[in-house]
Coordinates of C-alpha atoms in Angstrom, one line a residue:
M11 CA -0.1 0.1 0.0
M12 CA 1.3 3.3 -1.0
S13 CA 2.2 5.6 2.0
L14 CA 0.2 9.0 2.4
L15 CA 3.3 10.4 4.3
P16 CA 5.3 11.7 1.1
T17 CA 2.3 13.1 -0.4
S18 CA 1.1 15.2 2.5
R19 CA 4.6 16.4 3.0
R20 CA 4.6 17.6 -0.5
F21 CA 1.2 19.4 -0.3
A22 CA 2.1 21.1 3.0
G23 CA 5.3 22.3 1.0
R24 CA 3.4 23.5 -1.9
L25 CA 0.8 25.2 0.4
T26 CA 3.4 27.2 2.3
L27 CA 5.0 28.3 -1.0
A28 CA 1.5 29.4 -2.2
T29 CA 1.2 31.2 1.4
R30 CA 4.2 33.0 0.8
S31 CA 3.4 33.8 -2.7
L32 CA 0.0 35.5 -1.5
S33 CA 1.5 37.4 1.1
T34 CA 4.1 38.9 -1.2
T35 CA 1.4 39.7 -3.6
A36 CA -0.7 41.3 -1.0
A37 CA 2.3 43.6 0.0
R38 CA 2.9 45.1 -3.5
F39 CA -1.0 45.0 -4.4
D40 CA -2.4 48.0 -6.3
V41 CA -6.2 48.0 -6.6
K42 CA -7.5 48.7 -10.0
K43 CA -9.4 51.6 -10.4
S44 CA -12.2 49.6 -11.8
V45 CA -12.7 47.8 -8.8
S46 CA -12.0 50.6 -6.2
K47 CA -15.1 51.8 -4.5
I48 CA -13.5 55.4 -3.2
Y49 CA -15.6 58.4 -4.7
G50 CA -14.2 61.8 -4.8
S51 CA -16.7 63.5 -3.0
A52 CA -20.0 63.3 -1.2
D53 CA -21.7 65.3 -4.0
E54 CA -20.8 62.8 -6.4
A55 CA -21.6 59.9 -4.4
V56 CA -25.4 61.1 -3.9
K57 CA -25.9 62.7 -7.3
D58 CA -28.1 59.8 -8.4
V59 CA -30.2 59.4 -5.2
Q60 CA -33.9 59.8 -6.7
G61 CA -36.9 61.5 -4.7
G62 CA -39.5 59.2 -3.4
S63 CA -36.7 56.6 -2.4
I64 CA -36.3 54.8 1.0
V65 CA -33.3 56.0 2.6
L66 CA -31.6 54.4 5.7
S67 CA -29.5 57.0 7.9
G68 CA -27.3 55.1 10.5
G69 CA -26.7 56.9 13.5
F70 CA -28.1 57.4 17.3
G71 CA -28.8 61.0 17.9
L72 CA -25.5 62.5 16.5
C73 CA -23.5 59.7 17.5
G74 CA -22.4 57.9 14.1
T75 CA -24.5 60.0 12.0
A76 CA -23.3 60.6 8.3
D77 CA -23.3 64.4 8.3
T78 CA -21.2 64.6 5.1
L79 CA -23.5 62.6 3.1
I80 CA -26.4 63.8 4.5
G81 CA -25.2 67.6 3.8
A82 CA -24.7 66.5 0.1
L83 CA -28.3 65.3 -0.1
A84 CA -29.6 68.5 1.4
K85 CA -27.8 70.5 -1.2
R86 CA -30.0 68.8 -3.9
P87 CA -33.5 70.0 -2.6
E88 CA -35.2 68.7 -5.8
V89 CA -34.8 65.1 -4.1
K90 CA -38.2 65.2 -2.3
D91 CA -40.8 62.8 -0.8
L92 CA -37.9 60.5 0.9
T93 CA -39.0 57.9 3.3
C94 CA -36.2 58.1 5.9
V95 CA -35.5 55.4 8.2
S96 CA -33.3 56.2 11.3
N97 CA -33.6 55.9 15.0
N98 CA -34.5 59.7 15.4
A99 CA -34.3 62.6 12.9
G100 CA -31.4 64.4 14.0
V101 CA -31.1 67.5 16.4
G102 CA -31.9 71.0 14.9
K103 CA -30.5 71.3 11.7
F104 CA -27.7 68.6 12.2
G105 CA -28.1 65.1 11.1
L106 CA -31.4 64.2 9.3
G107 CA -32.8 67.6 10.8
A108 CA -31.2 69.1 7.7
L109 CA -33.5 67.1 5.3
L110 CA -36.5 67.9 7.8
H111 CA -35.9 71.7 7.7
S112 CA -35.4 71.3 3.8
G113 CA -38.9 69.7 3.6
Q114 CA -36.9 66.7 1.6
I115 CA -38.5 64.1 4.2
S116 CA -42.3 63.3 3.8
K117 CA -41.9 60.1 6.2
M118 CA -39.8 58.8 8.9
I119 CA -39.7 55.3 10.2
S120 CA -38.3 56.1 14.1
S121 CA -38.4 55.0 17.4
Y122 CA -37.8 58.3 19.2
L123 CA -38.3 62.1 18.6
G124 CA -37.0 63.0 22.0
A125 CA -36.6 66.9 22.2
N126 CA -36.8 67.3 18.4
K127 CA -39.5 70.0 18.7
H128 CA -39.7 70.7 15.1
F129 CA -39.9 66.9 14.3
E130 CA -42.7 66.5 16.8
G131 CA -44.3 69.7 15.5
L132 CA -44.4 68.7 11.7
Y133 CA -46.0 65.3 12.8
L134 CA -48.5 66.5 15.1
N135 CA -49.5 69.3 12.7
G136 CA -49.9 66.8 9.8
E137 CA -46.9 67.9 7.9
I138 CA -45.1 64.6 7.8
S139 CA -45.8 60.9 8.5
L140 CA -44.3 58.8 11.2
E141 CA -44.2 55.2 11.6
L142 CA -43.3 55.0 15.3
T143 CA -41.2 51.7 15.9
P144 CA -39.7 50.4 18.8
Q145 CA -35.9 50.8 18.8
G146 CA -35.1 47.1 19.0
T147 CA -37.7 46.2 16.4
L148 CA -36.6 49.0 14.1
A149 CA -32.6 47.4 14.2
E150 CA -34.1 43.7 13.7
R151 CA -36.3 44.9 10.9
C152 CA -33.2 46.5 9.1
R153 CA -31.2 43.4 9.9
A154 CA -34.0 40.9 8.5
G155 CA -34.2 43.0 5.3
G156 CA -30.4 42.3 4.8
A157 CA -30.9 38.8 5.5
G158 CA -33.7 37.8 3.4
I159 CA -36.3 37.5 5.9
P160 CA -39.4 39.0 5.1
A161 CA -41.0 39.0 8.8
F162 CA -40.3 37.9 12.2
Y163 CA -42.3 37.7 15.7
T164 CA -41.1 39.8 18.6
P165 CA -42.6 40.4 22.2
S166 CA -41.8 44.0 21.9
G167 CA -45.1 46.1 21.4
Y168 CA -47.3 43.1 22.5
G169 CA -50.5 44.5 24.0
T170 CA -49.9 48.3 23.2
A171 CA -51.0 50.7 20.6
V172 CA -48.1 49.3 18.4
Q173 CA -50.0 45.9 18.1
T174 CA -53.4 47.6 17.4
G175 CA -52.0 50.1 15.2
E176 CA -53.7 53.0 17.2
I177 CA -50.8 55.2 16.7
P178 CA -51.7 57.4 13.7
I179 CA -49.0 57.6 10.8
R180 CA -50.3 60.9 9.9
Y181 CA -52.6 63.4 11.0
K182 CA -54.5 65.8 8.7
K183 CA -53.2 69.2 8.2
G184 CA -53.8 71.2 11.8
G185 CA -53.5 67.9 13.6
K186 CA -57.4 67.4 14.6
E187 CA -58.2 64.3 12.8
V188 CA -56.2 61.3 11.6
E189 CA -55.1 61.0 7.7
I190 CA -53.4 57.5 7.7
A191 CA -54.2 55.3 10.3
G192 CA -51.4 53.0 12.2
K193 CA -51.3 49.2 11.0
P194 CA -52.4 46.5 13.2
R195 CA -50.0 43.9 13.7
E196 CA -50.8 40.1 13.4
V197 CA -50.6 38.2 16.6
R198 CA -49.2 34.7 17.7
E199 CA -48.7 32.7 20.6
F200 CA -45.8 31.0 21.4
G201 CA -45.0 29.1 24.6
G202 CA -48.1 30.9 26.3
K203 CA -46.7 34.1 25.3
G204 CA -48.1 36.9 23.1
Y205 CA -45.9 37.8 19.9
I206 CA -46.6 40.6 17.1
M207 CA -45.3 40.1 13.5
E208 CA -43.1 42.8 12.2
E209 CA -42.1 43.1 8.5
A210 CA -38.5 43.7 7.5
I211 CA -37.3 47.1 6.2
K212 CA -35.5 47.1 2.9
G213 CA -33.9 50.5 1.7
D214 CA -33.0 52.0 -1.8
Y215 CA -30.0 54.0 -0.1
A216 CA -28.0 53.5 2.8
L217 CA -25.9 56.8 4.5
I218 CA -23.4 55.1 6.8
K219 CA -20.7 56.7 8.8
V220 CA -17.6 54.5 9.7
W221 CA -14.1 54.7 11.3
K222 CA -12.1 53.1 8.5
A223 CA -12.8 52.0 5.2
D224 CA -10.4 50.4 2.6
E225 CA -11.0 50.6 -1.3
Y226 CA -12.8 47.4 -1.4
G227 CA -15.5 48.8 1.1
N228 CA -14.6 46.9 4.0
C229 CA -15.3 49.0 7.1
V230 CA -14.6 49.3 10.6
F231 CA -17.1 51.0 13.3
R232 CA -15.8 53.0 16.5
Y233 CA -17.2 52.1 19.9
A234 CA -21.1 53.2 20.3
A235 CA -21.1 54.6 16.8
Q236 CA -22.0 51.3 14.9
N237 CA -25.7 51.3 16.5
F238 CA -27.9 50.7 13.4
S239 CA -25.6 51.2 10.7
G240 CA -24.1 47.5 10.3
A241 CA -27.8 46.5 9.8
M242 CA -28.9 49.4 7.4
A243 CA -25.7 48.8 5.3
R244 CA -26.7 45.3 4.6
S245 CA -30.3 45.9 4.1
A246 CA -29.9 48.8 1.1
K247 CA -29.7 48.5 -2.7
M248 CA -26.8 51.2 -2.7
T249 CA -24.8 51.7 0.6
I250 CA -22.9 54.6 0.5
V251 CA -20.3 55.1 3.3
E252 CA -18.4 58.2 4.6
A253 CA -15.2 57.0 6.6
E254 CA -12.8 59.2 8.7
E255 CA -9.9 57.4 7.5
I256 CA -9.8 55.7 4.0
V257 CA -6.9 53.1 4.0
P258 CA -5.2 50.7 1.6
V259 CA -6.4 47.1 0.8
G260 CA -5.0 44.9 3.4
S261 CA -4.4 47.7 6.0
I262 CA -7.6 46.3 8.1
D263 CA -6.9 42.8 9.9
P264 CA -9.7 40.8 8.7
N265 CA -11.0 39.9 12.3
E266 CA -11.5 43.6 12.6
V267 CA -14.0 43.8 9.8
H268 CA -17.3 44.8 11.0
L269 CA -19.2 45.6 7.6
P270 CA -17.4 43.4 4.7
G271 CA -17.3 45.2 1.4
I272 CA -19.8 42.8 -0.1
F273 CA -22.2 45.2 1.3
V274 CA -20.7 48.5 0.5
N275 CA -21.0 50.3 -3.1
R276 CA -19.3 53.7 -2.6
V277 CA -16.8 55.2 0.0
V278 CA -16.1 58.9 0.4
Q279 CA -14.2 60.8 2.9
S280 CA -15.8 62.2 5.8
T281 CA -15.2 65.9 6.1
V282 CA -18.1 66.9 9.0
P283 CA -16.4 67.0 12.1
K284 CA -18.0 65.0 15.2
R285 CA -20.1 66.6 18.0
A286 CA -21.7 65.3 21.1
E287 CA -25.2 65.9 21.4
V288 CA -25.2 66.2 25.3
E289 CA -22.0 66.8 26.8
V290 CA -22.2 66.2 30.5
L291 CA -19.1 66.0 32.7
R292 CA -17.9 65.0 36.2
E293 CA -15.5 66.8 38.3
E294 CA -11.9 65.8 37.4
K295 CA -11.5 64.2 41.1
G296 CA -14.6 62.4 41.2
S297 CA -16.9 60.0 39.3
S298 CA -20.5 61.0 40.3
P299 CA -22.5 63.9 38.2
S300 CA -22.9 67.1 39.4
V301 CA -25.9 67.3 42.1
G302 CA -27.5 69.7 39.3
A303 CA -28.6 66.9 37.5
M304 CA -31.0 66.0 40.3
G305 CA -32.6 69.3 40.3
K306 CA -32.4 71.9 43.3
D307 CA -33.6 72.3 46.7
E308 CA -36.8 70.1 47.3
A309 CA -36.8 68.8 44.1
R310 CA -33.2 67.5 44.6
L311 CA -33.9 66.1 48.1
R312 CA -37.0 64.0 46.6
R313 CA -34.9 62.6 43.8
E314 CA -32.0 62.0 45.9
R315 CA -34.5 59.8 48.2
I316 CA -35.7 57.8 45.3
V317 CA -32.4 57.1 43.6
K318 CA -30.9 56.1 46.9
R319 CA -33.7 53.5 47.2
A320 CA -33.2 52.6 43.9
A321 CA -29.6 51.6 44.0
K322 CA -30.7 48.9 46.4
E323 CA -32.0 46.9 43.6
L324 CA -28.6 46.6 42.1
K325 CA -26.4 43.8 43.5
E326 CA -22.8 42.8 43.0
G327 CA -22.2 41.6 39.5
M328 CA -25.4 42.2 37.8
Y329 CA -26.2 43.3 34.4
V330 CA -28.3 46.3 34.4
N331 CA -30.0 49.0 31.9
L332 CA -30.7 52.2 33.5
G333 CA -33.1 54.3 31.5
I334 CA -32.2 58.1 31.4
G335 CA -32.9 60.7 33.9
M336 CA -33.4 59.4 37.7
P337 CA -32.2 55.8 37.0
M338 CA -28.7 56.7 35.3
L339 CA -27.8 58.6 38.8
A340 CA -28.4 55.2 41.0
P341 CA -25.0 53.9 40.7
S342 CA -23.9 57.1 42.4
F343 CA -25.4 55.4 45.6
L344 CA -23.9 52.2 45.5
E345 CA -21.5 50.9 48.2
P346 CA -17.8 51.6 47.3
G347 CA -16.3 48.7 45.4
T348 CA -19.5 47.3 44.1
V349 CA -19.2 45.8 40.7
I350 CA -22.3 46.1 38.5
H351 CA -22.1 46.0 34.5
M352 CA -24.0 48.5 33.1
Q353 CA -25.7 47.8 29.6
S354 CA -26.9 50.8 27.1
E355 CA -29.2 49.7 24.4
N356 CA -27.3 51.6 21.9
G357 CA -24.4 49.2 22.1
I358 CA -22.2 49.4 25.3
L359 CA -21.7 46.6 27.9
G360 CA -19.6 48.1 31.0
M361 CA -20.4 51.6 30.7
G362 CA -18.7 54.0 33.0
P363 CA -19.5 57.6 34.6
Y364 CA -19.7 60.7 32.8
P365 CA -16.3 61.9 31.7
T366 CA -14.2 64.8 32.5
K367 CA -13.7 67.5 30.0
S368 CA -10.3 65.8 28.5
E369 CA -12.2 62.5 28.4
V370 CA -15.2 63.4 26.1
D371 CA -15.4 61.3 23.0
P372 CA -18.2 61.8 20.8
D373 CA -18.5 58.1 19.8
I374 CA -19.0 57.0 23.4
V375 CA -22.4 58.1 24.8
N376 CA -25.3 56.5 26.5
A377 CA -29.2 56.0 25.7
G378 CA -29.6 59.6 26.3
K379 CA -27.0 60.5 23.8
E380 CA -25.0 61.9 26.9
T381 CA -20.9 61.6 27.1
V382 CA -19.8 58.8 29.1
T383 CA -16.9 56.8 29.5
L384 CA -16.0 52.9 29.3
L385 CA -14.6 51.0 32.4
P386 CA -11.8 48.3 32.0
G387 CA -13.7 45.1 30.7
A388 CA -15.9 47.0 28.4
S389 CA -17.5 45.7 25.1
T390 CA -19.3 47.6 22.2
F391 CA -21.4 46.1 19.6
D392 CA -24.5 47.1 17.0
S393 CA -28.3 47.5 18.2
C394 CA -28.9 44.4 16.8
E395 CA -26.6 42.6 19.5
S396 CA -27.9 45.1 22.1
F397 CA -31.5 44.4 21.8
S398 CA -30.8 40.4 21.4
M399 CA -29.3 40.6 25.2
I400 CA -32.4 42.7 26.4
R401 CA -35.0 40.7 24.7
G402 CA -33.4 37.5 25.3
G403 CA -33.5 38.2 29.0
H404 CA -29.8 38.5 29.6
V405 CA -30.2 41.9 31.3
D406 CA -30.8 41.4 35.5
V407 CA -32.7 44.7 36.0
S408 CA -34.4 47.3 33.7
M409 CA -34.9 50.4 35.6
L410 CA -37.0 53.2 33.9
G411 CA -38.9 56.4 34.6
A412 CA -42.8 56.5 34.0
M413 CA -45.8 58.9 33.1
Q414 CA -48.2 56.2 34.9
V415 CA -48.2 53.0 36.0
S416 CA -51.1 50.5 36.8
A417 CA -52.1 48.5 39.9
S418 CA -51.5 45.1 37.4
G419 CA -48.0 46.5 36.5
D420 CA -48.5 48.2 33.1
L421 CA -46.3 50.9 32.0
A422 CA -47.2 54.2 30.1
N423 CA -44.0 56.4 29.4
Y424 CA -43.8 57.6 25.8
M425 CA -46.7 59.7 24.5
I426 CA -49.7 61.6 25.3
P427 CA -52.0 61.3 22.1
G428 CA -52.2 64.5 19.9
K429 CA -50.2 66.7 22.4
M430 CA -46.8 65.1 23.1
V431 CA -44.8 62.3 21.2
K432 CA -41.4 61.5 22.6
G433 CA -41.1 57.8 21.1
M434 CA -40.7 54.5 23.1
G435 CA -37.3 54.4 22.1
G436 CA -35.9 51.1 23.7
A437 CA -38.3 51.0 26.3
M438 CA -40.6 48.4 24.8
D439 CA -37.9 46.1 24.6
L440 CA -36.6 46.7 27.9
V441 CA -39.9 45.3 29.1
S442 CA -40.5 42.7 26.8
N443 CA -39.4 39.8 29.1
P444 CA -40.3 40.6 32.6
D445 CA -40.1 36.8 33.6
A446 CA -36.4 37.1 33.0
T447 CA -35.5 40.7 33.7
K448 CA -36.9 42.5 36.6
V449 CA -38.3 45.9 35.6
V450 CA -38.2 48.7 38.1
V451 CA -39.8 52.1 37.7
V452 CA -38.4 55.1 39.6
M453 CA -40.7 58.5 39.7
D454 CA -42.3 61.1 41.4
H455 CA -45.4 59.6 43.3
V456 CA -47.7 62.3 41.7
A457 CA -47.5 64.7 38.4
K458 CA -47.6 68.4 38.6
G459 CA -50.9 69.7 40.5
G460 CA -50.9 66.6 42.4
K461 CA -52.5 64.3 39.8
H462 CA -52.3 60.8 40.2
K463 CA -49.8 58.7 38.3
I464 CA -50.4 55.2 39.9
L465 CA -53.8 54.2 38.8
D466 CA -55.8 51.2 38.7
E467 CA -55.7 51.4 34.7
C468 CA -53.4 53.7 32.8
S469 CA -55.2 56.3 30.6
L470 CA -52.1 56.7 28.4
P471 CA -50.9 54.3 25.7
L472 CA -49.0 51.8 27.1
T473 CA -45.1 50.8 26.8
G474 CA -45.8 47.5 28.4
V475 CA -48.3 45.1 29.9
N476 CA -48.2 43.2 33.2
C477 CA -44.1 43.8 33.3
I478 CA -43.3 46.1 36.2
S479 CA -42.1 44.2 39.5
T480 CA -41.1 47.2 41.7
I481 CA -42.1 51.0 41.9
I482 CA -40.3 53.5 43.8
T483 CA -41.6 56.7 44.4
D484 CA -40.4 59.6 46.8
L485 CA -43.2 58.4 49.1
C486 CA -42.9 54.6 49.2
V487 CA -42.3 51.4 47.5
F488 CA -44.8 49.4 45.8
Q489 CA -44.2 45.3 44.9
V490 CA -46.2 44.4 42.0
D491 CA -47.8 40.9 42.3
R492 CA -47.6 40.2 38.7
A493 CA -49.4 37.0 38.7
A494 CA -52.3 38.2 40.9
K495 CA -52.1 41.9 39.5
K496 CA -52.2 43.8 42.3
L497 CA -50.1 46.3 44.2
I498 CA -48.4 45.7 47.6
L499 CA -47.1 48.7 49.7
T500 CA -44.0 47.4 51.3
E501 CA -42.1 50.6 52.1
L502 CA -42.8 54.1 53.4
A503 CA -40.2 57.0 53.0
A504 CA -39.5 58.7 56.5
G505 CA -42.1 61.0 57.7
V506 CA -44.6 59.8 55.1
T507 CA -47.7 58.0 56.4
E508 CA -49.9 55.5 54.9
E509 CA -52.6 57.9 54.7
D510 CA -50.5 60.3 52.7
V511 CA -49.6 57.3 50.2
R512 CA -53.6 56.8 49.9
K513 CA -54.1 60.4 49.2
A514 CA -51.7 60.5 46.3
T515 CA -52.4 57.1 44.9
G516 CA -55.2 56.4 42.1
A517 CA -55.1 52.5 42.6
K518 CA -56.3 50.2 45.0
Y519 CA -53.3 48.2 47.0
E520 CA -52.7 46.1 49.8
T521 CA -50.5 47.0 52.8
S522 CA -47.7 44.6 53.7
P523 CA -47.8 43.1 57.3
N524 CA -44.2 43.8 57.3
L525 CA -44.3 47.4 56.1
I526 CA -41.1 49.1 56.8
T527 CA -39.4 52.4 56.6
M528 CA -37.6 52.7 53.0
D529 CA -34.5 54.4 54.4
E530 CA -33.6 51.5 56.5

């Protein structure tokens, strides 16, 4: 019988020679002009974008926004009636705000309006259409579009106005009546739990910002600037990338490529400087935000009481997601040395405190678009990965604010129909798996004028159904028996009586026989 050993040796030798030959070729390789994806300018790269197109725009607030490409498109006012898909629509005239102000956008598919009063006004006055979509669903719809998956089922939005289609897509001029109603979702049950069907998003164009790109279109993102961009780049017919650095082929380690060149059609040099949307700083020698973040005088004391109690929900080694506002302040009141892993839905695990002035990095922001830092051992990833962690129940505690909560654990925190639309952002995803992730609400007990926020049933559109486990206010702590759908008063703040709580609460509740003082 013939021995295989000599053949193996000869093959290994040929493989070594071939590898050396490839390495030598790569070292002196010049990219042919015919296959290079580099364009001379952003104007040239967007010159054939057509009106009426679906444009996917990466970015989260102003983090990772393709401002060079958006600016070039804004110089073509004849390109109108665009449907733009983005988490939000920029700030002022920055980001997609430039196209809102130029009147080139007729419809937005977004999760969050936030403080963009111009966007909110256009929608409420019937001047623009809006398909309000949970943030994790938005990311997954784009991912599915690029993966050839036409639709999928998600728990996010089940039992809410997203499911029923009660969020108007467009109002008639003046905002008094609905012109285009929302689309109800198909509902299915899996394992005894409700899910809604969402359809994939595919774009005509994607405008994407990256850190590095080579001439073949291989791209690398930087920190939290990745967000939706990778998914959007994969789901467009024509993906146009602006890069902070354009490097020769072979300069990017294959292990470090986030977006392979097969998904990229054009690459231009990014020229617009990056900016931080909300610059929040800490003192040079401390790690806590300024006390001004909690307000002043009575309001500050009230919120400090809430946040101190909220910090007790965070235990050593937990993975936690803290909403903007008061929840973000809870780590400041942890025992020194306590290790928790803070997750931010825009793509950070291991988020640290606010930066000093010298540490500010526009590519490192939290879910509120505030500047933050990364702790040793942190990781960054895209929005699809982030919401897989959230919906999959890998986060131990989710802490949010609220406009209203109900006795059965329902949450409402994103809109007042016809008056105020902030958008749900990632909140519907964050409360979508309450069997695995504990949902804690922190809020003032009553609204302005003493109006009840804790009710038998919420009157505002719901963010989540039967999802809350604990409610922490300036007056007390309620535990929610989610199975029995009832509230149990377990703690009173110092100096507060049960009668005070009853007057301030618009819901029935039971009192624990082991009622304690909140500060103990």
